[in-house]
Coordinates of C-alpha atoms and ligand atoms in Angstrom, one line a residue:
Chain A
X1 CA 5.1 83.0 -125.2
X2 CA 3.0 85.6 -126.9
X3 CA -1.0 85.8 -126.4
X4 CA -2.6 88.2 -128.4
X5 CA -6.5 89.8 -126.6
X6 CA -9.0 89.2 -129.2
X7 CA -9.8 93.1 -129.3
X8 CA -6.2 93.3 -130.7
X9 CA -6.1 90.9 -133.6
X10 CA -6.4 93.7 -136.3
X11 CA -3.4 95.8 -134.9
X12 CA -0.7 96.2 -137.5
X13 CA 1.8 94.8 -134.3
X14 CA -0.1 91.2 -134.4
X15 CA -0.2 92.0 -138.5
X16 CA 3.8 92.3 -138.4
X17 CA 3.4 88.9 -136.2
X18 CA 1.6 87.4 -138.9
X19 CA 4.1 88.2 -141.9
X20 CA 7.1 86.9 -140.1
X21 CA 5.0 83.6 -138.9
X22 CA 5.6 84.6 -135.5
X23 CA 3.5 81.8 -133.3
X24 CA 1.1 83.6 -131.0
X25 CA -1.9 82.7 -129.1
X26 CA -5.8 84.3 -128.9
X27 CA -7.4 84.9 -126.1
X28 CA -10.3 86.9 -124.6
X29 CA -8.7 88.9 -121.9
X30 CA -4.9 89.7 -120.8
X31 CA -6.3 88.3 -117.4
X32 CA -6.2 84.5 -118.9
X33 CA -2.8 84.8 -119.4
X34 CA -0.5 82.7 -116.7
X35 CA 1.2 86.1 -115.0
X36 CA 5.1 84.8 -115.6
X37 CA 8.1 87.7 -116.8
X38 CA 8.4 84.7 -119.6
X39 CA 4.4 86.1 -121.2
X40 CA 3.8 88.4 -123.6
X41 CA 0.3 89.9 -124.4
X42 CA -0.4 91.8 -126.7
X43 CA -3.3 94.1 -125.5
X44 CA -5.7 96.6 -126.4
X45 CA -6.2 99.5 -124.9
X46 CA -7.2 103.3 -125.7
X47 CA -5.2 106.1 -123.1
X48 CA -3.2 108.5 -123.0
X49 CA 0.0 106.9 -123.2
X50 CA 2.5 110.2 -122.7
X51 CA 2.7 111.4 -119.2
X52 CA 5.0 113.1 -117.2
X53 CA 7.5 111.4 -115.5
X54 CA 6.1 110.9 -111.8
X55 CA 8.7 113.0 -110.1
X56 CA 8.9 114.9 -106.3
X57 CA 10.0 118.3 -105.8
X58 CA 12.4 117.8 -102.6
X59 CA 14.5 115.5 -105.0
X60 CA 15.1 117.5 -108.5
X61 CA 13.3 115.7 -111.5
X62 CA 14.2 116.6 -114.6
X63 CA 10.2 116.8 -116.1
X64 CA 10.8 114.0 -118.8
X65 CA 8.2 112.5 -120.5
X66 CA 7.2 108.7 -120.3
X67 CA 5.3 106.7 -123.3
X68 CA 4.3 103.5 -121.8
X69 CA 4.1 101.5 -124.9
X70 CA 5.2 98.4 -122.8
X71 CA 4.6 97.1 -119.4
X72 CA 7.2 94.9 -118.0
X73 CA 10.1 93.5 -119.5
X74 CA 11.9 90.5 -120.4
X75 CA 15.7 91.2 -118.5
X76 CA 15.1 90.6 -114.9
X77 CA 16.8 93.4 -112.9
X78 CA 17.4 92.6 -109.1
X79 CA 16.2 96.1 -108.4
X80 CA 14.0 97.1 -111.2
X81 CA 11.0 99.4 -109.9
X82 CA 8.5 97.1 -112.1
X83 CA 8.4 94.8 -109.1
X84 CA 6.7 97.1 -107.0
X85 CA 5.2 99.4 -109.3
X86 CA 3.6 96.9 -111.5
X87 CA 1.0 94.3 -110.2
X88 CA 1.2 91.8 -113.1
X89 CA 5.1 90.1 -114.2
X90 CA 3.7 89.0 -117.4
X91 CA 5.3 91.8 -120.2
X92 CA 2.2 93.6 -121.8
X93 CA 2.2 95.6 -124.7
X94 CA 0.3 97.6 -126.5
X95 CA -1.6 97.4 -129.6
X96 CA -3.6 100.5 -129.8
X97 CA -0.9 102.1 -132.0
X98 CA -2.9 104.6 -133.0
X99 CA -4.2 106.0 -129.5
X100 CA 0.2 105.7 -129.1
X101 CA 0.6 108.0 -131.8
X102 CA -2.0 110.2 -131.8
X103 CA -0.8 110.7 -127.7
X104 CA 3.0 111.9 -129.3
X105 CA 1.1 113.8 -131.5
X106 CA -0.8 116.2 -128.2
X107 CA 2.1 116.5 -126.9
X108 CA 3.8 118.1 -129.5
X109 CA 0.9 120.6 -130.1
X110 CA 1.7 122.2 -126.5
X111 CA 4.5 123.3 -128.8
X112 CA 6.9 123.0 -125.9
X113 CA 10.3 121.4 -126.3
X114 CA 9.7 117.9 -124.9
X115 CA 12.0 115.1 -123.7
X116 CA 10.2 111.5 -123.9
X117 CA 10.9 107.9 -124.0
X118 CA 9.9 104.3 -123.9
X119 CA 12.1 103.2 -121.2
X120 CA 10.1 103.3 -118.3
X121 CA 8.0 100.9 -117.6
X122 CA 10.3 98.4 -119.9
X123 CA 13.2 97.8 -122.1
X124 CA 13.3 100.3 -125.4
X125 CA 15.1 98.0 -127.4
X126 CA 15.2 94.4 -126.0
X127 CA 11.7 93.6 -128.3
X128 CA 12.3 95.5 -131.0
X129 CA 12.9 92.8 -132.9
X130 CA 9.1 91.9 -132.4
X131 CA 7.6 94.9 -131.5
X132 CA 9.5 97.6 -133.5
X133 CA 7.9 100.3 -131.5
X134 CA 11.2 102.3 -132.8
X135 CA 9.7 102.1 -136.7
X136 CA 6.2 102.9 -135.5
X137 CA 7.6 106.2 -133.8
X138 CA 10.3 106.9 -135.9
X139 CA 8.4 108.7 -138.1
X140 CA 6.2 110.4 -136.3
X141 CA 9.3 111.6 -134.1
X142 CA 11.1 112.7 -137.0
X143 CA 8.2 114.8 -138.3
X144 CA 8.1 117.1 -135.6
X145 CA 10.6 119.7 -134.0
X146 CA 9.8 120.2 -130.1
X147 CA 10.0 116.5 -129.6
X148 CA 13.1 114.4 -129.1
X149 CA 12.7 110.7 -128.2
X150 CA 14.4 108.7 -126.0
X151 CA 15.2 104.7 -126.5
X152 CA 16.5 103.5 -123.4
X153 CA 18.1 100.4 -123.7
X154 CA 20.7 97.5 -122.0
X155 CA 20.4 95.6 -124.3
X156 CA 22.6 95.5 -128.1
X157 CA 19.5 95.3 -129.8
X158 CA 19.7 98.0 -132.4
X159 CA 19.1 96.7 -135.8
X160 CA 16.0 98.0 -136.8
X161 CA 17.5 101.6 -135.5
X162 CA 20.1 101.5 -137.9
X163 CA 18.0 101.8 -140.8
X164 CA 16.2 104.6 -139.4
X165 CA 16.9 109.0 -139.5
X166 CA 18.6 110.0 -136.8
X167 CA 17.3 113.0 -136.4
X168 CA 15.0 113.5 -133.3
X169 CA 16.5 110.1 -131.8
X170 CA 18.8 109.8 -128.9
X171 CA 19.3 106.0 -127.6
X172 CA 20.8 105.8 -124.5
X173 CA 22.1 102.7 -122.8
X174 CA 22.1 102.4 -118.7
X175 CA 25.8 101.3 -118.1
X176 CA 26.7 99.2 -114.5
X177 CA 30.9 97.8 -113.7
X178 CA 30.8 94.5 -115.6
X179 CA 30.7 93.2 -112.0
X180 CA 27.4 94.6 -111.1
X181 CA 25.9 93.9 -114.7
X182 CA 26.8 89.9 -113.6
X183 CA 25.1 90.1 -110.0
X184 CA 22.3 92.8 -110.6
X185 CA 21.3 93.2 -114.1
X186 CA 20.4 89.6 -115.3
X187 CA 20.2 88.9 -119.2
X188 CA 21.2 91.9 -119.7
X189 CA 23.5 92.5 -122.7
X190 CA 27.2 92.3 -121.4
X191 CA 29.2 96.0 -120.5
X192 CA 31.3 95.9 -123.7
X193 CA 27.7 95.3 -125.9
X194 CA 26.4 98.0 -125.0
X195 CA 29.4 100.2 -125.7
X196 CA 29.7 98.4 -129.0
X197 CA 26.1 99.3 -130.1
X198 CA 26.5 102.4 -128.7
X199 CA 29.5 103.4 -131.2
X200 CA 27.6 101.3 -133.9
X201 CA 24.7 104.0 -133.2
X202 CA 27.0 107.0 -133.3
X203 CA 28.4 106.3 -136.7
X204 CA 24.9 106.0 -138.0
X205 CA 24.6 109.6 -136.8
X206 CA 22.5 108.7 -133.4
X207 CA 22.4 111.1 -130.6
X208 CA 23.4 109.4 -127.2
X209 CA 22.9 109.2 -123.8
X210 CA 24.2 107.5 -121.2
X211 CA 22.5 106.4 -117.8
X212 CA 24.7 105.6 -115.1
X213 CA 21.5 104.8 -113.0
X214 CA 21.1 103.5 -110.5
X215 CA 24.8 104.2 -109.3
X216 CA 25.3 101.5 -106.8
X217 CA 27.7 101.5 -103.9
X218 CA 29.1 98.0 -103.0
X219 CA 32.7 96.5 -102.5
X220 CA 35.4 98.7 -104.8
X221 CA 32.4 100.7 -106.4
X222 CA 34.5 104.0 -106.4
X223 CA 37.1 102.1 -108.6
X224 CA 35.0 100.2 -110.8
X225 CA 33.1 103.7 -111.5
X226 CA 36.2 104.9 -112.7
X227 CA 37.1 102.6 -114.7
X228 CA 33.6 102.7 -116.3
X229 CA 33.9 106.0 -117.4
X230 CA 37.2 105.8 -118.4
X231 CA 36.1 103.2 -120.7
X232 CA 32.9 104.8 -121.6
X233 CA 35.4 107.9 -122.6
X234 CA 37.2 105.3 -125.1
X235 CA 35.1 103.7 -127.1
X236 CA 32.6 106.5 -127.4
X237 CA 33.2 110.0 -128.9
X238 CA 32.5 112.7 -127.6
X239 CA 30.0 115.0 -130.2
X240 CA 27.7 112.0 -130.2
X241 CA 26.0 112.4 -126.8
X242 CA 24.1 114.2 -125.9
X243 CA 24.0 114.1 -122.3
X244 CA 24.2 111.6 -119.0
X245 CA 22.8 111.0 -115.8
X246 CA 24.4 110.0 -112.8
X247 CA 21.9 108.8 -110.3
X248 CA 22.7 106.9 -107.3
X249 CA 20.2 104.2 -106.2
X250 CA 16.5 104.4 -104.6
X251 CA 14.3 102.4 -104.1
X252 CA 10.2 103.1 -102.0
X253 CA 10.4 100.1 -99.7
X254 CA 7.9 97.7 -101.0
X255 CA 10.8 97.4 -104.1
X256 CA 13.4 96.9 -101.2
X257 CA 10.6 93.9 -100.0
X258 CA 10.5 92.7 -103.7
X259 CA 14.1 92.2 -104.0
X260 CA 14.4 90.6 -100.5
X261 CA 12.1 87.9 -101.7
X262 CA 14.2 87.1 -105.0
X263 CA 15.9 84.1 -105.1
X264 CA 19.4 85.4 -105.7
X265 CA 19.9 88.0 -102.5
X266 CA 21.5 91.5 -104.4
X267 CA 24.3 92.8 -102.8
X268 CA 22.6 96.2 -103.1
X269 CA 20.1 95.0 -99.4
X270 CA 23.9 95.5 -97.3
X271 CA 24.1 99.1 -98.2
X272 CA 24.5 102.1 -96.2
X273 CA 20.6 102.9 -96.8
X274 CA 18.0 104.9 -95.7
X275 CA 15.3 106.6 -95.8
X276 CA 15.0 110.1 -97.9
X277 CA 12.1 112.9 -97.6
X278 CA 10.0 111.9 -100.2
X279 CA 9.6 107.9 -98.5
X280 CA 12.3 106.2 -100.4
X281 CA 15.2 104.9 -99.8
X282 CA 19.3 106.0 -100.8
X283 CA 22.3 105.7 -99.5
X284 CA 23.3 108.4 -96.9
X285 CA 23.8 111.5 -98.2
X286 CA 27.5 111.5 -97.9
X287 CA 28.7 108.9 -99.5
X288 CA 26.1 109.4 -102.5
X289 CA 27.2 112.9 -102.9
X290 CA 30.8 112.2 -103.1
X291 CA 30.2 108.9 -105.6
X292 CA 28.1 111.0 -107.4
X293 CA 31.2 114.1 -107.7
X294 CA 33.8 111.6 -108.2
X295 CA 31.9 110.5 -111.5
X296 CA 31.0 114.2 -111.9
X297 CA 34.5 115.1 -112.1
X298 CA 36.0 112.7 -114.2
X299 CA 32.9 112.7 -116.9
X300 CA 34.0 116.8 -117.0
X301 CA 37.5 115.8 -117.0
X302 CA 37.1 113.9 -120.0
X303 CA 34.1 115.3 -122.0
X304 CA 33.8 119.2 -121.2
X305 CA 30.5 119.9 -123.8
X306 CA 28.6 116.9 -122.2
X307 CA 25.5 117.8 -120.3
X308 CA 25.8 116.1 -117.4
X309 CA 22.1 115.6 -114.6
X310 CA 21.6 113.7 -111.1
X311 CA 18.0 112.5 -111.5
X312 CA 16.5 112.2 -108.5
X313 CA 19.0 113.9 -106.7
X314 CA 18.3 116.0 -103.5
X315 CA 19.2 119.9 -103.9
X316 CA 21.5 120.4 -101.6
X317 CA 23.5 117.4 -103.4
X318 CA 23.3 119.6 -106.8
X319 CA 24.2 122.9 -105.4
X320 CA 27.5 121.2 -103.7
X321 CA 29.0 119.2 -106.4
X322 CA 27.4 121.4 -109.8
X323 CA 27.2 124.9 -107.7
X324 CA 23.7 125.2 -108.8
X325 CA 20.1 124.2 -108.3
X326 CA 18.6 122.7 -111.2
X327 CA 15.1 123.8 -109.8
X328 CA 11.8 122.1 -110.3
X329 CA 10.0 120.4 -113.7
X330 CA 10.2 123.0 -116.3
X331 CA 13.2 124.9 -115.1
X332 CA 15.8 121.3 -115.0
X333 CA 13.6 120.8 -118.6
X334 CA 15.4 123.6 -120.1
X335 CA 19.4 123.1 -118.8
X336 CA 19.2 120.3 -121.7
X337 CA 20.9 121.0 -125.2
X338 CA 17.5 120.3 -126.6
X339 CA 15.6 122.5 -125.2
X340 CA 18.6 125.1 -124.8
X341 CA 18.3 124.7 -129.0
X342 CA 14.9 125.1 -129.3
X343 CA 14.5 128.3 -126.4
X344 CA 17.6 130.0 -128.3
X345 CA 16.8 133.5 -128.9
X346 CA 13.7 133.4 -126.5
X347 CA 14.7 136.1 -123.6
X348 CA 12.5 134.6 -121.1
X349 CA 13.3 131.0 -122.0
X350 CA 16.9 130.3 -119.8
X351 CA 16.9 129.9 -116.1
X352 CA 19.6 132.5 -114.6
X353 CA 22.1 131.0 -111.9
Chain B
X1 CA -28.8 85.8 -77.0
X2 CA -29.6 88.0 -79.7
X3 CA -26.0 88.1 -81.6
X4 CA -25.9 84.3 -80.7
X5 CA -29.7 84.6 -82.9
X6 CA -28.5 86.7 -85.6
X7 CA -25.1 84.2 -86.1
X8 CA -27.3 81.4 -86.1
X9 CA -29.7 82.5 -88.8
X10 CA -26.7 83.6 -90.7
X11 CA -25.2 80.4 -90.7
X12 CA -28.0 78.9 -91.6
X13 CA -28.8 80.7 -94.5
X14 CA -25.2 81.2 -95.6
X15 CA -24.7 77.5 -95.8
X16 CA -28.0 76.3 -97.0
X17 CA -26.9 74.2 -99.5
X18 CA -25.1 71.8 -97.3
X19 CA -28.6 71.1 -95.5
X20 CA -27.8 72.2 -92.3
X21 CA -30.1 71.3 -89.6
X22 CA -30.2 71.6 -85.7
X23 CA -29.5 67.9 -84.0
X24 CA -28.7 66.4 -81.0
X25 CA -26.7 63.5 -80.7
X26 CA -26.2 60.8 -78.7
X27 CA -23.1 61.1 -77.6
X28 CA -20.5 63.6 -78.6
X29 CA -19.3 65.3 -82.2
X30 CA -15.6 64.2 -83.0
X31 CA -13.5 67.4 -81.2
X32 CA -10.2 65.9 -82.1
X33 CA -10.0 65.1 -86.3
X34 CA -10.6 69.6 -87.5
X35 CA -8.7 70.9 -84.8
X36 CA -7.2 73.4 -86.2
X37 CA -7.6 76.3 -83.8
X38 CA -8.2 77.1 -80.0
X39 CA -10.1 80.0 -80.4
X40 CA -13.9 80.3 -79.6
X41 CA -16.7 81.7 -82.0
X42 CA -18.6 84.2 -80.8
X43 CA -22.3 83.3 -80.2
X44 CA -21.4 79.7 -79.7
X45 CA -21.2 79.4 -76.3
X46 CA -24.9 79.3 -76.2
X47 CA -25.8 78.7 -80.2
X48 CA -25.2 74.6 -81.4
X49 CA -22.5 74.0 -82.3
X50 CA -21.7 73.4 -86.4
X51 CA -20.8 70.3 -87.2
X52 CA -20.0 68.2 -89.9
X53 CA -21.9 64.9 -91.1
X54 CA -18.8 62.6 -93.7
X55 CA -19.2 59.5 -94.0
X56 CA -21.5 59.1 -90.9
X57 CA -19.1 60.1 -88.2
X58 CA -19.7 63.8 -86.8
X59 CA -17.0 66.1 -86.6
X60 CA -17.1 69.2 -84.7
X61 CA -16.2 72.0 -87.0
X62 CA -16.0 75.1 -84.5
X63 CA -15.1 75.5 -80.6
X64 CA -13.4 72.6 -80.4
X65 CA -12.8 73.2 -76.4
X66 CA -16.3 72.7 -75.8
X67 CA -18.1 69.5 -75.9
X68 CA -21.5 70.1 -77.0
X69 CA -24.5 67.1 -77.9
X70 CA -27.0 69.8 -79.9
X71 CA -25.3 70.5 -83.3
X72 CA -25.6 72.5 -86.3
X73 CA -25.1 70.0 -89.0
X74 CA -23.9 70.0 -92.1
X75 CA -22.9 68.0 -95.1
X76 CA -20.0 68.6 -96.6
X77 CA -18.6 65.9 -99.7
X78 CA -15.8 64.9 -98.0
X79 CA -13.3 65.5 -94.9
X80 CA -11.4 68.1 -96.8
X81 CA -14.9 70.3 -97.6
X82 CA -15.5 69.8 -93.8
X83 CA -12.4 71.4 -93.2
X84 CA -12.6 73.9 -95.4
X85 CA -16.1 74.7 -94.2
X86 CA -14.5 75.3 -90.5
X87 CA -11.8 77.2 -91.3
X88 CA -14.7 79.7 -93.8
X89 CA -17.0 79.7 -90.7
X90 CA -13.9 81.5 -88.7
X91 CA -13.5 83.4 -92.1
X92 CA -10.3 82.6 -93.7
X93 CA -9.1 86.2 -93.4
X94 CA -8.8 86.5 -89.4
X95 CA -6.3 83.0 -89.7
X96 CA -3.6 83.5 -88.4
X97 CA -0.2 82.5 -90.0
X98 CA 0.2 79.1 -87.1
X99 CA -3.4 78.6 -87.8
X100 CA -2.5 77.9 -91.3
X101 CA -0.2 75.8 -90.4
X102 CA -2.3 74.0 -88.1
X103 CA -4.7 73.7 -91.3
X104 CA -1.6 72.7 -93.6
X105 CA -0.7 69.7 -90.8
X106 CA -4.1 68.4 -90.7
X107 CA -4.5 68.6 -94.7
X108 CA -1.1 66.3 -94.6
X109 CA -2.8 64.1 -91.6
X110 CA -6.0 63.7 -93.5
X111 CA -4.8 63.3 -97.0
X112 CA -6.6 67.0 -98.0
X113 CA -5.6 68.6 -101.0
X114 CA -4.1 71.9 -99.3
X115 CA -5.3 74.2 -102.6
X116 CA -9.5 73.5 -101.1
X117 CA -9.1 75.3 -98.6
X118 CA -10.4 78.5 -98.4
X119 CA -7.2 80.8 -98.6
X120 CA -6.6 84.0 -98.7
X121 CA -5.7 86.0 -101.8
X122 CA -2.3 86.8 -100.5
X123 CA -1.6 83.0 -100.6
X124 CA -3.6 82.0 -103.7
X125 CA -2.2 85.0 -105.5
X126 CA 1.6 83.1 -104.5
X127 CA 0.7 79.3 -103.9
X128 CA 4.4 78.3 -105.1
X129 CA 5.8 80.7 -101.9
X130 CA 2.8 79.7 -99.6
X131 CA 3.1 75.8 -99.5
X132 CA 6.8 76.6 -99.5
X133 CA 6.6 78.5 -97.0
X134 CA 4.5 75.9 -94.8
X135 CA 7.0 73.1 -95.8
X136 CA 9.3 75.0 -94.1
X137 CA 7.8 75.9 -91.3
X138 CA 7.4 72.0 -91.0
X139 CA 10.3 71.7 -89.6
X140 CA 11.1 75.2 -87.9
X141 CA 12.0 74.4 -84.3
X142 CA 9.6 74.4 -81.1
X143 CA 10.7 77.7 -79.9
X144 CA 10.1 79.4 -82.8
X145 CA 7.0 77.4 -83.8
X146 CA 5.9 78.7 -80.4
X147 CA 6.8 82.6 -81.1
X148 CA 5.6 82.2 -84.3
X149 CA 2.2 81.4 -82.3
X150 CA 2.4 84.2 -80.1
X151 CA 2.6 86.3 -82.1
X152 CA 1.1 87.7 -85.7
X153 CA 4.3 87.9 -87.6
X154 CA 4.2 89.8 -91.4
X155 CA 4.1 86.8 -94.0
X156 CA 7.2 89.0 -95.8
X157 CA 8.5 88.1 -92.8
X158 CA 7.7 84.6 -92.8
X159 CA 8.7 84.3 -96.6
X160 CA 12.2 85.1 -95.5
X161 CA 12.8 82.5 -92.7
X162 CA 11.2 79.8 -95.3
X163 CA 14.3 80.7 -97.6
X164 CA 16.8 80.3 -94.3
X165 CA 18.9 77.0 -94.3
X166 CA 18.9 74.9 -90.5
X167 CA 21.8 77.4 -89.5
X168 CA 19.9 80.2 -90.3
X169 CA 17.0 79.0 -88.1
X170 CA 19.4 77.7 -85.8
X171 CA 20.8 81.2 -85.0
X172 CA 17.3 83.0 -84.8
X173 CA 16.5 81.0 -82.3
X174 CA 19.0 81.7 -80.6
X175 CA 18.3 85.5 -80.4
X176 CA 15.0 84.2 -79.9
X177 CA 15.9 82.6 -76.5
X178 CA 18.7 85.2 -75.5
X179 CA 17.2 88.4 -75.9
X180 CA 13.0 87.8 -75.9
X181 CA 12.7 90.3 -78.8
X182 CA 9.9 92.6 -79.9
X183 CA 7.9 92.3 -83.1
X184 CA 9.3 94.2 -84.7
X185 CA 12.7 94.2 -83.4
X186 CA 12.4 89.9 -84.9
X187 CA 10.9 91.4 -88.1
X188 CA 14.2 94.0 -88.4
X189 CA 16.5 90.8 -87.4
X190 CA 15.0 88.8 -89.6
X191 CA 15.7 91.3 -92.6
X192 CA 19.3 91.4 -91.7
X193 CA 20.2 87.9 -91.4
X194 CA 18.7 87.4 -94.9
X195 CA 20.5 90.1 -96.3
X196 CA 23.9 88.9 -94.5
X197 CA 23.6 85.4 -94.9
X198 CA 26.1 84.6 -96.7
X199 CA 28.7 85.9 -94.0
X200 CA 26.9 85.0 -90.5
X201 CA 27.8 80.9 -89.8
X202 CA 26.7 78.9 -87.4
X203 CA 23.5 78.8 -85.6
X204 CA 25.2 81.0 -82.1
X205 CA 24.1 84.2 -81.4
X206 CA 26.8 86.8 -80.3
X207 CA 24.9 90.7 -80.4
X208 CA 28.3 92.1 -80.8
X209 CA 29.3 89.9 -83.6
X210 CA 26.2 90.3 -85.0
X211 CA 26.1 94.0 -85.0
X212 CA 29.5 93.9 -86.9
X213 CA 28.7 91.4 -90.0
X214 CA 25.7 93.2 -90.3
X215 CA 26.3 96.9 -90.0
X216 CA 25.3 98.8 -93.3
X217 CA 27.1 101.7 -92.2
X218 CA 29.4 103.5 -94.3
X219 CA 33.1 104.8 -92.9
X220 CA 31.6 108.2 -93.2
X221 CA 27.6 107.6 -91.2
X222 CA 30.2 105.0 -88.9
X223 CA 32.0 108.5 -88.0
X224 CA 29.2 110.7 -87.6
X225 CA 27.1 108.2 -84.9
X226 CA 30.7 108.0 -82.8
X227 CA 31.1 112.1 -82.6
X228 CA 27.4 112.4 -81.7
X229 CA 27.7 109.8 -79.6
X230 CA 30.1 111.9 -77.8
X231 CA 27.8 114.9 -77.7
X232 CA 25.2 113.3 -76.4
X233 CA 25.4 113.9 -72.5
X234 CA 24.1 116.8 -70.5
X235 CA 22.5 118.3 -74.3
X236 CA 21.4 116.3 -76.9
X237 CA 21.8 116.9 -81.0
X238 CA 19.7 114.5 -83.2
X239 CA 18.9 115.0 -86.8
X240 CA 14.9 113.6 -87.6
X241 CA 15.4 113.2 -91.3
X242 CA 18.4 110.4 -91.4
X243 CA 20.9 113.3 -92.9
X244 CA 18.9 114.4 -95.9
X245 CA 19.0 117.5 -94.6
X246 CA 22.0 119.2 -92.2
X247 CA 19.0 119.9 -89.7
X248 CA 20.5 118.8 -85.9
X249 CA 18.1 119.5 -83.3
X250 CA 19.7 120.3 -79.6
X251 CA 18.0 119.8 -76.4
X252 CA 18.5 120.0 -72.8
X253 CA 17.0 120.5 -69.4
X254 CA 17.7 122.7 -67.0
X255 CA 16.4 123.4 -63.5
X256 CA 18.4 126.2 -62.6
X257 CA 20.6 129.1 -63.4
X258 CA 23.6 126.9 -62.5
X259 CA 22.3 124.3 -64.9
X260 CA 22.3 126.8 -67.6
X261 CA 25.3 127.7 -67.4
X262 CA 27.0 124.3 -66.8
X263 CA 25.4 123.8 -70.6
X264 CA 26.8 127.1 -72.2
X265 CA 29.5 125.7 -71.2
X266 CA 29.2 122.2 -72.8
X267 CA 28.0 123.3 -75.9
X268 CA 30.9 125.3 -76.5
X269 CA 33.2 122.4 -75.3
X270 CA 31.1 120.5 -78.0
X271 CA 32.1 123.0 -81.2
X272 CA 34.7 121.3 -82.6
X273 CA 32.4 118.2 -82.7
X274 CA 30.0 120.3 -84.2
X275 CA 32.1 121.4 -87.0
X276 CA 33.2 117.9 -87.4
X277 CA 30.1 116.7 -88.2
X278 CA 29.3 119.5 -90.6
X279 CA 32.8 119.3 -92.5
X280 CA 32.1 115.4 -92.8
X281 CA 28.1 116.1 -94.2
X282 CA 30.2 118.8 -96.2
X283 CA 28.2 122.0 -94.9
X284 CA 30.9 123.7 -93.6
Ligands
SF4_401 S1 16.1 96.6 -117.8 FE1 14.9 98.2 -116.8 S2 13.1 98.0 -117.1 FE2 14.0 96.1 -118.1 S3 14.7 94.8 -115.4 FE3 16.1 95.8 -116.0 S4 16.0 97.8 -114.9 FE4 13.4 96.7 -115.1

């Protein structure tokens, strides 16, 4: 059920609902909407929508910026951080499109090459058929030279994208073996559907990214992730791939509690998890280092030119597996192809190892 | 005395809408019908005890083990409101799970809608889960119920118990009977039963079997544990950050030069073990 806060009635997002005869109910305030995943509410907020991803120093953060146009997700992954991070279960969509685009322009003004995306507090494309943020954001994104914008998804919902200029856009998919998708990523698209959607986007000229995140170590995982990588390499042409991330499961203790509260008990809870230096549970370091290394080697063997990185991983794991420490946010950011392209020729722009 | 006067004043003010009057009864109030707590209420040993008149009958609302003839008489509309008032007098946020369970039982006995009670936000905001928990707790056996009554169990642990089948509850009860655990151990044990419920069967707890079935550790982790246990005798080696770093903190005690010399020998003897640990950690 869609609800619209009175203050958001004039927003372009709601006008689109009107035009397409999509039913909604008007509510005085977001608090009047039942707190369930099945409820969507369009609200009017005026705030800064773009902010740095909340990384830590100990575990290397890539300097990504999030654009939070939506809070909450129609999918229901057992490990979803939103269960611990958000104070509500319903999906809150921002109708304040002016502030959203202004926020993007503020980032552009800084003149620093930045990667941003909408996939942190929701899935970027799951609801794009109803709330087409791709259509809204693409002209702003493509009009700027210093930002690269990522739409990150576990859906196969690419219809709106296909009509867009792919210039500064990266479309990315989170990937896991199909058995993990079935057991832990409820209501998301199957692996094959994700790969086919990615292939179609590549053919339409979009840059792609893939996130093996979270890597989950349960029965037979080493073989499953190898098979997954080989399947990916088989379907997707290397030239289309901008970057790949590999990241083992991690969770604050509140998320572990939330996962335990779920009706379907996640197999992740049986894993060899211990408290990391940032207060988050992670797989025992040698265990995750080995799987991250195996995956990296396999990717590098087939895709020799693709930039692969670890998200929120300890510097020592980087050093062991990659032979370098990417450094803190700004340094790390410079390793991405986008930054390299923009910094080319600037002597001060590279980190030298 | 000052405290009791203060409490009396506050209570009269707080419940002014319920026409409080101090009254001497002929005979005593009913202390059983609403008895949901064993707790004493500060100040009420001197004060008139709060009571409620419903349909001509007088129910004591606090300090249920004390008989009294002088009461502050309040006039709630019905027995449900009287029970809610009793909870409120104690302070809803001070009520333990075991007490809430008593309130829940009273509601069932007296046909009162439990949701009219002044529930704290953690129950109110997850009412379905809360009701499920109390319904499940009504079926728990006496050993478990008695243990829960003595301890202040976190709600998250209680919610896990509420989801368990009879076998798992029996298993936890057997564990309680065999080990008398601390609250922390009980919490961790309950979590392990919840996480490995599909691998545990029956209601007989066997520590060795439990340790094996619920062992979360990977092979490499177990190998390191084994080497560490081999090293740790005269000297101890501890990693303080769950192996996120490779730092081993070594400690030993000596009381004379001979002991020092023998520690040196031990340290030399364990060199291969240390090398094996660092090889497993990838820090040769
Ligand atoms: S797709 Fe992402 S945001 Fe949505 S439920 Fe899964 S993890 Fe959470």
